[in-house]
Short mmCIF file of C-alpha atoms and ligand atoms in Angstrom, two decimals:
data_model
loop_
_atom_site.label_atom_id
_atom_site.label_comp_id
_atom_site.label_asym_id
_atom_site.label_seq_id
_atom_site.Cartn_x
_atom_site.Cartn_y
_atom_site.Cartn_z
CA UNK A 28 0.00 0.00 0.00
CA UNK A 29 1.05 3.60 -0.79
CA UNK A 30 2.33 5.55 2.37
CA UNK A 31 -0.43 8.53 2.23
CA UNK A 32 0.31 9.98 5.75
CA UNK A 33 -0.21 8.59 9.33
CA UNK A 34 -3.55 8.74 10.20
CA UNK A 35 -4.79 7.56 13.84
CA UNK A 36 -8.02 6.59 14.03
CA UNK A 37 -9.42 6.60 17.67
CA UNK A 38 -12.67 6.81 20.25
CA UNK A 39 -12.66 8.15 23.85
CA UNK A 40 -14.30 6.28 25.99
CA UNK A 41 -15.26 6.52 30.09
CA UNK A 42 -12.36 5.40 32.72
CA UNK A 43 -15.07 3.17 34.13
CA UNK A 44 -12.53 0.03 34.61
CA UNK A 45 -10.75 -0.77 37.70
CA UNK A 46 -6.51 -0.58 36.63
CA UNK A 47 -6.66 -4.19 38.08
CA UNK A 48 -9.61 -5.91 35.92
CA UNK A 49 -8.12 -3.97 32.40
CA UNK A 50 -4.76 -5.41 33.29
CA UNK A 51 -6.35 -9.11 34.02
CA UNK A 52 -8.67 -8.40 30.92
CA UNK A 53 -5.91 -7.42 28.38
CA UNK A 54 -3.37 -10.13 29.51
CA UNK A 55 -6.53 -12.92 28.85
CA UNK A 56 -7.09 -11.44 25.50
CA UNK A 57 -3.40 -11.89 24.47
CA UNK A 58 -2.64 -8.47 25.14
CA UNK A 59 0.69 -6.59 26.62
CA UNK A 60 0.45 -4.38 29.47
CA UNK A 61 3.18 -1.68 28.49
CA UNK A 62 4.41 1.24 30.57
CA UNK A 63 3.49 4.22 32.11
CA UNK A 64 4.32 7.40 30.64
CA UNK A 65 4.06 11.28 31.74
CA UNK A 66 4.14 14.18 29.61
CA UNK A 67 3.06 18.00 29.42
CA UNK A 68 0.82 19.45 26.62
CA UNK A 69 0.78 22.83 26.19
CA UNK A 70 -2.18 23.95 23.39
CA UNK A 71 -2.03 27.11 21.10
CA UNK A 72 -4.52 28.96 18.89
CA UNK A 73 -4.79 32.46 16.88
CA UNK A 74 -6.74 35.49 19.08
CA UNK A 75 -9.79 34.71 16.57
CA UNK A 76 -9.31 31.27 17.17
CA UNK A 77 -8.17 30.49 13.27
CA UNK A 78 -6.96 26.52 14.04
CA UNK A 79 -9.64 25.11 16.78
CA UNK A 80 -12.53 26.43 15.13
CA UNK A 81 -11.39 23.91 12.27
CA UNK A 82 -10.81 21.49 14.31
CA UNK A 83 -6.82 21.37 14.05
CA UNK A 84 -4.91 21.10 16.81
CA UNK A 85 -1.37 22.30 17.65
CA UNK A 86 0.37 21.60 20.68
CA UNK A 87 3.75 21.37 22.01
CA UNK A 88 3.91 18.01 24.23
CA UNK A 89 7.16 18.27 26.36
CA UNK A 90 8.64 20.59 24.23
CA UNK A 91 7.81 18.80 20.68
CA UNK A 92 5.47 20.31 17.87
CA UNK A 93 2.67 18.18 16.81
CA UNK A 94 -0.29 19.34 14.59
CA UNK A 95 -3.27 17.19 14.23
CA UNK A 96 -5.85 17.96 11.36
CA UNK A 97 -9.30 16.27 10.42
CA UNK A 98 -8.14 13.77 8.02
CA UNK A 99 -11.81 13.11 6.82
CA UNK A 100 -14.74 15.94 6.73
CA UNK A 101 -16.30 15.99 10.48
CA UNK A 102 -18.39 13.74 11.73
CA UNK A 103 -19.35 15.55 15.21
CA UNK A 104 -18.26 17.57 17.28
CA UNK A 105 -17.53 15.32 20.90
CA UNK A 106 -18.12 12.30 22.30
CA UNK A 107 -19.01 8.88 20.87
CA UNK A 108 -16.76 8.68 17.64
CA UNK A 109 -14.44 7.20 16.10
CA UNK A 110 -12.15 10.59 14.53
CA UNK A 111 -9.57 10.62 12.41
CA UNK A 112 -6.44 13.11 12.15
CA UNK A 113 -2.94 13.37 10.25
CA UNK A 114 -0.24 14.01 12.53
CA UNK A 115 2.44 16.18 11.55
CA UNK A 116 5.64 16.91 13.63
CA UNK A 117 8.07 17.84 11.14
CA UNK A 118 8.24 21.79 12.02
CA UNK A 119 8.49 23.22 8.33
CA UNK A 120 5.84 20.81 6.95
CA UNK A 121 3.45 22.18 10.19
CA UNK A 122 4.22 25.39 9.45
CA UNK A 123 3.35 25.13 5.91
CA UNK A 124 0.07 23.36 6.94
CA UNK A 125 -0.56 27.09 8.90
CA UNK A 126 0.20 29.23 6.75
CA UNK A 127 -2.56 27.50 4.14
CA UNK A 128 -4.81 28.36 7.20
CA UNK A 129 -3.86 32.15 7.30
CA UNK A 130 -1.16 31.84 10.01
CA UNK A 131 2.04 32.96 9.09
CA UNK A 132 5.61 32.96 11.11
CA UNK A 133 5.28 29.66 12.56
CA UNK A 134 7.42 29.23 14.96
CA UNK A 135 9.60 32.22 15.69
CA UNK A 136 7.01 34.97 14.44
CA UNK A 137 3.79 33.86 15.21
CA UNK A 138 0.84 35.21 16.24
CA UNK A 139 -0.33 32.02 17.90
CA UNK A 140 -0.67 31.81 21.79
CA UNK A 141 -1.09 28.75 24.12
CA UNK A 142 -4.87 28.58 25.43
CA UNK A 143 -4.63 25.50 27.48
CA UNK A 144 -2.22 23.71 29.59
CA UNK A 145 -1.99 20.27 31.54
CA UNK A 146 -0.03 17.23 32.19
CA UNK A 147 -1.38 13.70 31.46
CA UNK A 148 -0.12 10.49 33.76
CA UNK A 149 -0.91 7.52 30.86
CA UNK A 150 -1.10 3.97 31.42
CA UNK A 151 -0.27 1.80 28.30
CA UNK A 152 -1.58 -1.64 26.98
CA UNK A 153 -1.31 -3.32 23.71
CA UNK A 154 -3.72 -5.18 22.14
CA UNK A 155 -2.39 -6.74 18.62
CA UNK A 156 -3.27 -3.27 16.46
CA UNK A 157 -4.89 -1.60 19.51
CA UNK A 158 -3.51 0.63 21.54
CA UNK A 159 -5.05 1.30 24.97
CA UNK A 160 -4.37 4.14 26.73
CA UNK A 161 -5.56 5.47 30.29
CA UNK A 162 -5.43 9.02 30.88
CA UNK A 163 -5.49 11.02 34.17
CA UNK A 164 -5.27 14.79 33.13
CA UNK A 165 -3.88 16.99 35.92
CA UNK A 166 -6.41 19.59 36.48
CA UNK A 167 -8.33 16.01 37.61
CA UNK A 168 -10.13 14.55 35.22
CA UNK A 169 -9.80 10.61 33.56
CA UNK A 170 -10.15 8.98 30.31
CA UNK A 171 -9.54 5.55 28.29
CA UNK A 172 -8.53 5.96 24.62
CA UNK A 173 -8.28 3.39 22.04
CA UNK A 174 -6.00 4.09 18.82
CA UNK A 175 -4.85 2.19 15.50
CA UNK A 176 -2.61 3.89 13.40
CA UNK A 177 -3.54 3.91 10.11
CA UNK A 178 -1.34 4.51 6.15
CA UNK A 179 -4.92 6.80 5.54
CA UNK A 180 -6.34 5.47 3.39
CA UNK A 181 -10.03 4.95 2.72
CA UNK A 182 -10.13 1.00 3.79
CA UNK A 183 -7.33 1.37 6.48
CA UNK A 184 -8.97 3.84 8.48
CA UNK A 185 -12.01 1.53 8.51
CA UNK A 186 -10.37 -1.14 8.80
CA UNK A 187 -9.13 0.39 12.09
CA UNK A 188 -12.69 1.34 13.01
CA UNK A 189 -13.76 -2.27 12.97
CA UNK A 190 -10.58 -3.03 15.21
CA UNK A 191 -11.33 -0.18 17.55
CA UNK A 192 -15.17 -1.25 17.90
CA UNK A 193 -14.18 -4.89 18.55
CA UNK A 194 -11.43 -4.17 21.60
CA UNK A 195 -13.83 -1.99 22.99
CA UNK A 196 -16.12 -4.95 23.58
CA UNK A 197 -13.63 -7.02 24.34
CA UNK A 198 -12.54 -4.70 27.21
CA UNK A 199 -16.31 -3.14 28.00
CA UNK A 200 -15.41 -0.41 27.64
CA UNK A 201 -18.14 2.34 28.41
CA UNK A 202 -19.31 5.15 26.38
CA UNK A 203 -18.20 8.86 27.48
CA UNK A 204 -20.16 10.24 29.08
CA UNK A 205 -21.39 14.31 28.53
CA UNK A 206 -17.70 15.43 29.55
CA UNK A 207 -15.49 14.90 26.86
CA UNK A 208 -11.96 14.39 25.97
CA UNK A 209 -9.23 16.50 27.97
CA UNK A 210 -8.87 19.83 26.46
CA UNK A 211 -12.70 19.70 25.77
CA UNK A 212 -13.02 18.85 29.36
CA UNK A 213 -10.34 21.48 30.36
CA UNK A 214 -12.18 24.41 28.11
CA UNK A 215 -15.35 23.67 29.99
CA UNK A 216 -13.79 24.12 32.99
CA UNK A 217 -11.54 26.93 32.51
CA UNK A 218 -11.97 28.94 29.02
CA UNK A 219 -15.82 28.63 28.43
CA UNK A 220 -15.92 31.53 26.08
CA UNK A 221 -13.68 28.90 23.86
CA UNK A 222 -15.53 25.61 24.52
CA UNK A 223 -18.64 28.22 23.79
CA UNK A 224 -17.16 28.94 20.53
CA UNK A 225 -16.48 25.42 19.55
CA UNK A 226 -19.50 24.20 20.49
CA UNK A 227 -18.48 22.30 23.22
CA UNK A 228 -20.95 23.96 25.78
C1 LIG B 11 -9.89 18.55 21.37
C2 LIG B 11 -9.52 17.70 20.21
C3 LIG B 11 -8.23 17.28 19.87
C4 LIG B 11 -6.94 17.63 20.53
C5 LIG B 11 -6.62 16.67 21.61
O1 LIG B 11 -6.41 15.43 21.06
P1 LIG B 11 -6.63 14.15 21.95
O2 LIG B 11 -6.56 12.97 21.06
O3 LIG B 11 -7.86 14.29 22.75
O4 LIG B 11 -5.40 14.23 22.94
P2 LIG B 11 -4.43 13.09 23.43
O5 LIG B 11 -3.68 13.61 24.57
O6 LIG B 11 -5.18 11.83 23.65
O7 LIG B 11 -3.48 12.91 22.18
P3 LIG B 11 -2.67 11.62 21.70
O8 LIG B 11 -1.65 11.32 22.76
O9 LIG B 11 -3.69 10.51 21.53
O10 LIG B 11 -2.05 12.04 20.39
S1 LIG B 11 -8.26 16.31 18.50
C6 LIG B 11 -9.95 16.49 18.39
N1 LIG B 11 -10.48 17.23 19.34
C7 LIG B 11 -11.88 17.56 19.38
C8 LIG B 11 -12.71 16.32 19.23
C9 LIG B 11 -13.29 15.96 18.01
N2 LIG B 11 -13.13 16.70 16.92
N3 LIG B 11 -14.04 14.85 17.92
C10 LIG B 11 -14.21 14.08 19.01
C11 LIG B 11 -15.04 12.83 18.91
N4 LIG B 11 -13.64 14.37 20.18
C12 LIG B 11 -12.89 15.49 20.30
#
């Protein structure tokens, strides 16, 4: 298969399961319990909000650029989805993905400033194509993510899908709940003129 772009393909569901049953649960389905990781996110936008109103995403986790944009048109806003996003985190190709949205000077000269900011204590398992991950956000708030990384194409990213729907019933995992992912979460919390914007409120 061509090498489009990597494209992960994941759903958010509820931290509803005990550390101890997902670790008995993944080792009985044949999968690894990996380590546990920490890192710092740091989340930056235009004034008029030019990237998260499109649903793109630029951070800076632990000191590293990453940009994540829609890789498909939008299915919905929050909650209950599979998405899909390209990940970029070669500097000059995110800056060139800006500057096609009208912002220029990425990174020296920008006019981009960081709206959100949090560390994220994850717990990693494996399972074949699946990753699991369990997040605990600092500002307090939890969430289980499961992720395939796709080549993005058409059939890979539902091929993923189908992978993604299956370990979540393998695991029971639980459907999120009205709160969100962790910078929705976070907005709703502390920037609700954003989340307002967004349509997160
Ligand atoms: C808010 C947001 C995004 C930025 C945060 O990405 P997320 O995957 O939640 O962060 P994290 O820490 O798990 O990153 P990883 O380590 O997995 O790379 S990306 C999309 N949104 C908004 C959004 C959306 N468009 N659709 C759905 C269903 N949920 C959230």
């Amino acid at each position: 298969k061509p090498l489009k772009a990597a494209v992960e393909v994941e759903e958010k569901f509820a931290a509803s399961i005990e550390p101890e049953a997902l670790e008995k649960r993944v080792r009985e389905l044949g999968g690894e319990v990996l380590r546990t990781v920490e890192f710092y996110d740091e989340y930056f936008d235009t004034d008029d909000l030019k990237l998260t109103t499109r649903d793109t995403w630029l951070r800076r986790r632990d000191g590293a650029w990453e940009l994540k944009i829609p890789a498909e048109a939008r299915r919905q806003a929050t909650g209950g989805e599979t998405t899909a996003f390209r990940e970029i985190e070669d500097v000059p190709a995110i800056a060139a993905e800006l500057a096609s949205l009208g912002v220029a000077g990425f990174p020296d000269d920008t006019t981009l400033k960081p709206f959100a900011a949090f560390g994220t204590r994850r717990d990693k398992y494996a399972l074949n194509e699946v990753s699991v991950d369990v997040d605990a956000a600092s500002y307090g708030h939890s969430i289980m993510e499961l992720e395939v990384m796709t080549d993005g194409t058409e059939g890979d990213i539902e091929r993923a899908r189908g992978l993604i729907a299956a370990a979540a019933v393998d695991l029971g995992c639980e459907k999120l709940g009205e709160t969100g992912g962790k910078l929705e979460t976070y907005l709703r919390r502390f920037c609700p003129r954003h989340a307002e914007a967004l349509g997160f409120l």
